[in-house]
Amino acid sequence: MDTEVTIVMYHYIREIKSSRFPGIKGLEIKDFKGQVEFLRHNYNIISVEHLIAAIHEGEKLPPKAALLTFDDAYIDHYMHAFPILQNLGIQGSFYVPAKMIIENKVLDVNKIHFVLATMQDVNLLIKQLFKEIDIIRREFELPDNEVLYKTYAITNGKDTGEVMFVKRMLQKVLPQPYRSELVNRMFEEAIGMDEVAFSKELYINKEQMRHMIAGGMHLGNHTYSHPWLNTLSTPEQKMEILSCNKLLEDVGVDMENWTMCFPHGGHNEDTLSILKDLGCKLGFSVKVKVANTKNDNFLALPRLDTNDLPKSLNK
Ligand SMILES: [Zn+2]
């Protein structure tokens, strides 16, 4: 019996080279089309409901099963992925960080992407960061800049060490609230645009969520504010998950079959037991592997990144 399913993860999908932010790291629309074509020829693309039935009711999976997942509720998904998938009768699963839609905020991680995309020279950003860290150090104990740089300026294979240093400092290493304040300031300087307006340009809205459901798409939980769940207490984790479910319910998601995707992949034993208690049917992590319904925990299924697969039929 087939137990393998290749779960593909997507983020930005847009015309990048010809856009206002040609430096943004994402997938060109033509490459998305090419990859979907590749997958249709080499895999059997299934729906989330099919995977739920396979895991919970022993229904058969086709050979070479694949599932398409989209993180962060970008407008890109509504504008570019949804119409392509709908035309082909393929389902995508879209994971929504509720706060961005309800309060028109922009994720820190997205602000950092756009700051990096507008910077000609990442070394200028690192210089600025060092100055800011010197100020934070007056109130907060932090290692020397040189030590920080040595520890965190390490490539992850996709981004250079310099870029990873900026990302790690602004996403995790610097303490709150300094970190978010600094990200906000850098975002305002680089983009010069109001957060609410930018949020409305970047993410889908509730009406679009309803269209996507009516068009056969699956919408799932990506928490309320997109934290690393494994850094939160159990009640905080539960609150993050429930507040997002409220939005999903509001736009008409079938809550008998709700699914979860962990922001940044962050989760722990508490997360899994909360999900179990709340009747979550599937969970997705960012561990890079083809999922196996027999061996992998269904609440923390691994995924492949779009960049791990060919982007056209002929490659
Ligand atoms: Zn995310």
Short mmCIF file of C-alpha atoms and ligand atoms in Angstrom, two decimals:
data_model
loop_
_atom_site.label_atom_id
_atom_site.label_comp_id
_atom_site.label_asym_id
_atom_site.label_seq_id
_atom_site.Cartn_x
_atom_site.Cartn_y
_atom_site.Cartn_z
CA MET A 1 0.00 0.00 0.00
CA ASP A 2 1.17 3.45 -0.75
CA THR A 3 1.98 5.42 2.34
CA GLU A 4 4.15 8.17 0.90
CA VAL A 5 2.92 11.68 0.18
CA THR A 6 5.04 14.52 -1.14
CA ILE A 7 3.78 17.66 0.55
CA VAL A 8 5.02 20.79 -1.22
CA MET A 9 5.34 24.14 0.57
CA TYR A 10 4.92 27.50 -1.20
CA HIS A 11 5.40 31.09 -0.01
CA TYR A 12 5.57 34.11 -2.39
CA ILE A 13 4.34 33.37 -5.94
CA ARG A 14 4.43 36.51 -8.11
CA GLU A 15 6.02 38.35 -11.02
CA ILE A 16 9.22 39.14 -9.18
CA LYS A 17 11.75 40.41 -11.71
CA SER A 18 9.41 43.05 -13.16
CA SER A 19 7.93 44.08 -9.79
CA ARG A 20 8.50 46.89 -7.29
CA PHE A 21 10.57 44.43 -5.22
CA PRO A 22 12.73 42.47 -7.67
CA GLY A 23 14.95 41.41 -4.75
CA ILE A 24 12.23 39.42 -2.99
CA LYS A 25 12.91 35.68 -2.76
CA GLY A 26 9.99 33.76 -4.21
CA LEU A 27 8.61 31.77 -7.10
CA GLU A 28 7.86 33.37 -10.49
CA ILE A 29 4.31 32.62 -11.69
CA LYS A 30 5.63 30.81 -14.78
CA ASP A 31 7.69 28.55 -12.55
CA PHE A 32 4.65 27.79 -10.40
CA LYS A 33 2.74 26.84 -13.57
CA GLY A 34 5.68 24.72 -14.68
CA GLN A 35 5.92 22.97 -11.34
CA VAL A 36 2.20 22.21 -11.24
CA GLU A 37 2.55 20.73 -14.72
CA PHE A 38 5.52 18.66 -13.56
CA LEU A 39 3.54 17.43 -10.55
CA ARG A 40 0.46 16.58 -12.61
CA HIS A 41 2.57 14.40 -14.91
CA ASN A 42 4.66 12.69 -12.28
CA TYR A 43 2.43 12.62 -9.18
CA ASN A 44 -1.19 12.25 -8.17
CA ILE A 45 -2.20 15.52 -6.52
CA ILE A 46 -4.69 14.79 -3.75
CA SER A 47 -6.94 16.92 -1.53
CA VAL A 48 -6.47 17.46 2.19
CA GLU A 49 -9.73 15.55 2.78
CA HIS A 50 -8.26 12.56 0.94
CA LEU A 51 -5.14 12.63 3.12
CA ILE A 52 -7.30 12.94 6.26
CA ALA A 53 -9.36 9.92 5.14
CA ALA A 54 -6.19 7.96 4.39
CA ILE A 55 -4.74 8.68 7.82
CA HIS A 56 -7.87 8.47 9.95
CA GLU A 57 -10.05 5.99 8.05
CA GLY A 58 -7.55 3.82 6.21
CA GLU A 59 -8.59 5.01 2.76
CA LYS A 60 -6.10 4.20 0.00
CA LEU A 61 -3.61 6.76 -1.26
CA PRO A 62 -2.69 6.74 -4.94
CA PRO A 63 0.93 6.00 -5.85
CA LYS A 64 3.14 9.13 -5.84
CA ALA A 65 0.58 11.20 -3.92
CA ALA A 66 1.27 14.93 -3.61
CA LEU A 67 -0.38 17.73 -1.64
CA LEU A 68 0.15 21.45 -2.25
CA THR A 69 0.40 23.78 0.77
CA PHE A 70 0.72 27.57 0.84
CA ASP A 71 1.89 29.46 3.92
CA ASP A 72 1.06 32.95 5.21
CA ALA A 73 -2.08 33.85 3.19
CA TYR A 74 -0.34 36.06 0.64
CA ILE A 75 -2.50 37.83 -1.94
CA ASP A 76 -0.20 36.03 -4.42
CA HIS A 77 -2.02 32.83 -3.59
CA TYR A 78 -5.43 34.30 -4.35
CA MET A 79 -4.32 36.17 -7.48
CA HIS A 80 -2.00 33.61 -9.05
CA ALA A 81 -2.20 30.14 -7.49
CA PHE A 82 -5.96 29.84 -6.86
CA PRO A 83 -7.09 30.48 -10.49
CA ILE A 84 -4.51 28.05 -11.90
CA LEU A 85 -5.46 25.32 -9.42
CA GLN A 86 -9.19 25.90 -9.82
CA ASN A 87 -8.92 25.60 -13.62
CA LEU A 88 -7.16 22.28 -13.27
CA GLY A 89 -9.48 20.96 -10.57
CA ILE A 90 -6.60 20.75 -8.08
CA GLN A 91 -6.94 21.66 -4.42
CA GLY A 92 -4.44 23.79 -2.56
CA SER A 93 -4.24 24.15 1.24
CA PHE A 94 -3.67 27.70 2.44
CA TYR A 95 -2.45 28.53 5.94
CA VAL A 96 -3.64 31.80 7.40
CA PRO A 97 -2.00 33.87 10.22
CA ALA A 98 -5.27 35.40 11.45
CA LYS A 99 -3.94 38.62 13.00
CA MET A 100 -2.64 39.88 9.65
CA ILE A 101 -6.13 39.59 8.18
CA ILE A 102 -8.12 40.79 11.21
CA GLU A 103 -5.86 43.63 12.41
CA ASN A 104 -4.12 44.44 9.10
CA LYS A 105 -0.67 43.85 10.54
CA VAL A 106 2.41 42.69 8.66
CA LEU A 107 4.45 39.76 9.96
CA ASP A 108 7.91 40.73 11.22
CA VAL A 109 9.33 38.03 8.98
CA ASN A 110 7.66 39.64 5.94
CA LYS A 111 8.92 43.11 6.95
CA ILE A 112 12.43 41.67 7.08
CA HIS A 113 12.02 40.12 3.59
CA PHE A 114 11.03 43.48 2.12
CA VAL A 115 13.75 45.40 3.97
CA LEU A 116 16.31 42.93 2.59
CA ALA A 117 14.74 43.14 -0.87
CA THR A 118 15.18 46.93 -1.03
CA MET A 119 18.76 46.97 0.31
CA GLN A 120 21.46 47.26 -2.35
CA ASP A 121 24.16 46.15 0.04
CA VAL A 122 23.40 43.91 2.99
CA ASN A 123 26.63 45.07 4.68
CA LEU A 124 25.08 48.52 5.23
CA LEU A 125 22.23 46.81 7.05
CA ILE A 126 24.69 44.84 9.17
CA LYS A 127 26.51 48.07 10.11
CA GLN A 128 23.23 49.66 11.14
CA LEU A 129 22.34 46.53 13.08
CA PHE A 130 25.63 46.65 15.02
CA LYS A 131 24.90 50.25 16.08
CA GLU A 132 21.39 49.31 17.18
CA ILE A 133 22.66 46.28 19.10
CA ASP A 134 25.14 48.57 20.93
CA ILE A 135 22.17 50.63 22.12
CA ILE A 136 20.13 47.59 23.14
CA ARG A 137 23.18 46.30 25.02
CA ARG A 138 22.89 49.20 27.50
CA GLU A 139 19.71 47.60 28.83
CA PHE A 140 20.15 44.00 27.87
CA GLU A 141 23.05 41.64 28.22
CA LEU A 142 24.24 40.51 24.80
CA PRO A 143 27.51 39.06 23.47
CA ASP A 144 29.95 41.32 21.58
CA ASN A 145 29.01 42.15 18.00
CA GLU A 146 31.98 40.14 16.78
CA VAL A 147 30.85 37.07 18.73
CA LEU A 148 27.26 37.48 17.54
CA TYR A 149 28.46 37.72 13.97
CA LYS A 150 30.66 34.65 14.25
CA THR A 151 27.83 32.67 15.80
CA TYR A 152 25.00 33.67 13.47
CA ALA A 153 26.47 34.70 10.09
CA ILE A 154 26.29 31.16 8.77
CA THR A 155 24.68 30.24 5.47
CA ASN A 156 21.74 27.84 5.53
CA GLY A 157 22.41 26.80 1.95
CA LYS A 158 19.83 29.21 0.52
CA ASP A 159 20.79 32.58 1.99
CA THR A 160 24.33 33.90 2.47
CA GLY A 161 25.84 34.15 5.94
CA GLU A 162 25.35 37.95 5.86
CA VAL A 163 21.64 37.66 5.08
CA MET A 164 21.18 34.90 7.64
CA PHE A 165 22.84 37.11 10.26
CA VAL A 166 20.27 39.87 9.66
CA LYS A 167 17.38 37.39 9.63
CA ARG A 168 18.48 35.60 12.80
CA MET A 169 19.09 38.84 14.73
CA LEU A 170 15.72 40.32 13.74
CA GLN A 171 13.66 37.15 13.96
CA LYS A 172 14.96 35.49 17.06
CA VAL A 173 18.18 36.58 18.76
CA LEU A 174 17.48 40.16 19.83
CA PRO A 175 15.11 40.42 22.78
CA GLN A 176 11.58 41.75 22.56
CA PRO A 177 10.25 44.44 22.45
CA TYR A 178 13.48 45.87 20.93
CA ARG A 179 13.42 43.39 18.09
CA SER A 180 9.97 44.31 16.78
CA GLU A 181 10.58 48.04 17.32
CA LEU A 182 13.77 47.80 15.30
CA VAL A 183 12.07 45.80 12.52
CA ASN A 184 9.31 48.42 12.38
CA ARG A 185 11.78 51.26 12.10
CA MET A 186 13.78 49.53 9.38
CA PHE A 187 10.59 48.66 7.51
CA GLU A 188 9.36 52.26 7.60
CA GLU A 189 12.72 53.58 6.42
CA ALA A 190 13.01 51.06 3.58
CA ILE A 191 9.40 50.90 2.36
CA GLY A 192 8.01 54.25 3.46
CA MET A 193 4.51 52.84 3.56
CA ASP A 194 1.87 52.56 6.25
CA GLU A 195 1.64 49.06 7.74
CA VAL A 196 -2.15 48.80 7.27
CA ALA A 197 -1.93 49.70 3.57
CA PHE A 198 0.97 47.33 3.06
CA SER A 199 -0.89 44.53 4.88
CA LYS A 200 -3.88 44.97 2.59
CA GLU A 201 -1.59 44.66 -0.42
CA LEU A 202 0.26 41.66 0.95
CA TYR A 203 -2.42 39.33 2.37
CA ILE A 204 -5.83 37.97 1.35
CA ASN A 205 -8.95 39.30 3.05
CA LYS A 206 -11.99 37.51 4.43
CA GLU A 207 -14.01 37.85 1.26
CA GLN A 208 -11.18 36.31 -0.75
CA MET A 209 -10.97 33.51 1.81
CA ARG A 210 -14.67 32.79 1.20
CA HIS A 211 -14.10 32.76 -2.58
CA MET A 212 -11.29 30.29 -2.17
CA ILE A 213 -13.44 27.93 -0.09
CA ALA A 214 -16.27 28.20 -2.62
CA GLY A 215 -13.69 27.38 -5.30
CA GLY A 216 -12.76 24.11 -3.57
CA MET A 217 -9.64 25.25 -1.74
CA HIS A 218 -8.78 24.25 1.84
CA LEU A 219 -7.95 26.93 4.41
CA GLY A 220 -6.10 26.03 7.58
CA ASN A 221 -4.71 27.31 10.87
CA HIS A 222 -1.37 29.16 10.92
CA THR A 223 -1.96 30.58 14.45
CA TYR A 224 -3.07 34.11 15.31
CA SER A 225 0.22 36.05 15.42
CA HIS A 226 2.68 33.59 13.81
CA PRO A 227 4.98 32.89 16.81
CA TRP A 228 7.33 29.97 17.38
CA LEU A 229 4.75 27.92 19.32
CA ASN A 230 7.50 26.03 21.16
CA THR A 231 8.54 29.30 22.86
CA LEU A 232 5.07 29.82 24.40
CA SER A 233 3.34 28.41 27.50
CA THR A 234 0.58 25.86 27.00
CA PRO A 235 -2.27 28.38 27.57
CA GLU A 236 -0.60 30.85 25.19
CA GLN A 237 -0.25 28.19 22.52
CA LYS A 238 -3.88 27.19 22.93
CA MET A 239 -4.98 30.82 22.62
CA GLU A 240 -2.94 31.30 19.43
CA ILE A 241 -4.54 28.22 17.86
CA LEU A 242 -8.12 28.90 18.99
CA SER A 243 -8.06 32.55 17.88
CA CYS A 244 -7.13 31.47 14.38
CA ASN A 245 -9.81 28.78 14.32
CA LYS A 246 -12.35 31.49 15.11
CA LEU A 247 -11.50 33.27 11.86
CA LEU A 248 -11.58 30.01 9.90
CA GLU A 249 -15.00 29.21 11.31
CA ASP A 250 -16.18 32.73 10.54
CA VAL A 251 -15.34 32.40 6.82
CA GLY A 252 -16.93 28.96 6.57
CA VAL A 253 -14.13 26.41 6.88
CA ASP A 254 -15.37 22.87 7.62
CA MET A 255 -14.18 22.63 11.23
CA GLU A 256 -14.70 18.87 11.30
CA ASN A 257 -11.64 18.69 9.07
CA TRP A 258 -9.43 21.50 10.32
CA THR A 259 -5.68 21.34 9.84
CA MET A 260 -2.67 23.16 11.22
CA CYS A 261 0.64 24.44 9.93
CA PHE A 262 3.27 25.55 12.47
CA PRO A 263 4.79 29.01 11.89
CA HIS A 264 8.54 28.55 11.28
CA GLY A 265 7.87 24.85 11.93
CA GLY A 266 8.06 25.53 15.70
CA HIS A 267 6.20 23.06 17.89
CA ASN A 268 6.70 20.80 20.92
CA GLU A 269 4.91 18.01 22.81
CA ASP A 270 2.46 20.56 24.30
CA THR A 271 1.49 21.73 20.83
CA LEU A 272 0.75 18.21 19.69
CA SER A 273 -1.34 17.38 22.75
CA ILE A 274 -3.35 20.62 22.36
CA LEU A 275 -4.02 19.77 18.71
CA LYS A 276 -5.06 16.25 19.66
CA ASP A 277 -7.48 17.58 22.29
CA LEU A 278 -8.96 20.07 19.83
CA GLY A 279 -9.51 17.39 17.18
CA CYS A 280 -7.03 18.72 14.64
CA LYS A 281 -6.87 16.30 11.69
CA LEU A 282 -3.41 17.08 10.24
CA GLY A 283 -0.38 19.21 11.17
CA PHE A 284 2.49 20.35 8.96
CA SER A 285 6.05 21.16 9.97
CA VAL A 286 9.00 22.43 7.92
CA LYS A 287 11.11 19.31 8.34
CA VAL A 288 12.34 18.55 4.81
CA LYS A 289 11.28 15.04 3.84
CA VAL A 290 8.68 13.13 1.84
CA ALA A 291 5.93 12.32 4.37
CA ASN A 292 4.99 8.77 5.23
CA THR A 293 1.51 8.22 6.67
CA LYS A 294 2.67 5.13 8.49
CA ASN A 295 5.86 6.41 10.12
CA ASP A 296 5.33 10.15 10.58
CA ASN A 297 3.14 11.71 13.27
CA PHE A 298 0.07 13.00 11.37
CA LEU A 299 0.16 16.17 13.50
CA ALA A 300 3.70 17.06 12.38
CA LEU A 301 4.05 15.92 8.77
CA PRO A 302 7.26 16.89 6.94
CA ARG A 303 7.19 18.87 3.67
CA LEU A 304 9.41 19.70 0.72
CA ASP A 305 10.06 23.27 -0.37
CA THR A 306 9.07 24.25 -3.92
CA ASN A 307 12.80 24.68 -4.62
CA ASP A 308 13.39 20.97 -3.92
CA LEU A 309 11.34 20.02 -7.02
CA PRO A 310 11.67 20.78 -10.76
CA LYS A 311 9.92 23.91 -12.05
CA SER A 312 9.01 22.59 -15.48
CA LEU A 313 8.03 19.36 -17.14
CA ASN A 314 11.32 18.99 -18.97
CA LYS A 315 13.72 19.16 -16.08
ZN ZN B 1 4.35 31.18 8.06
#
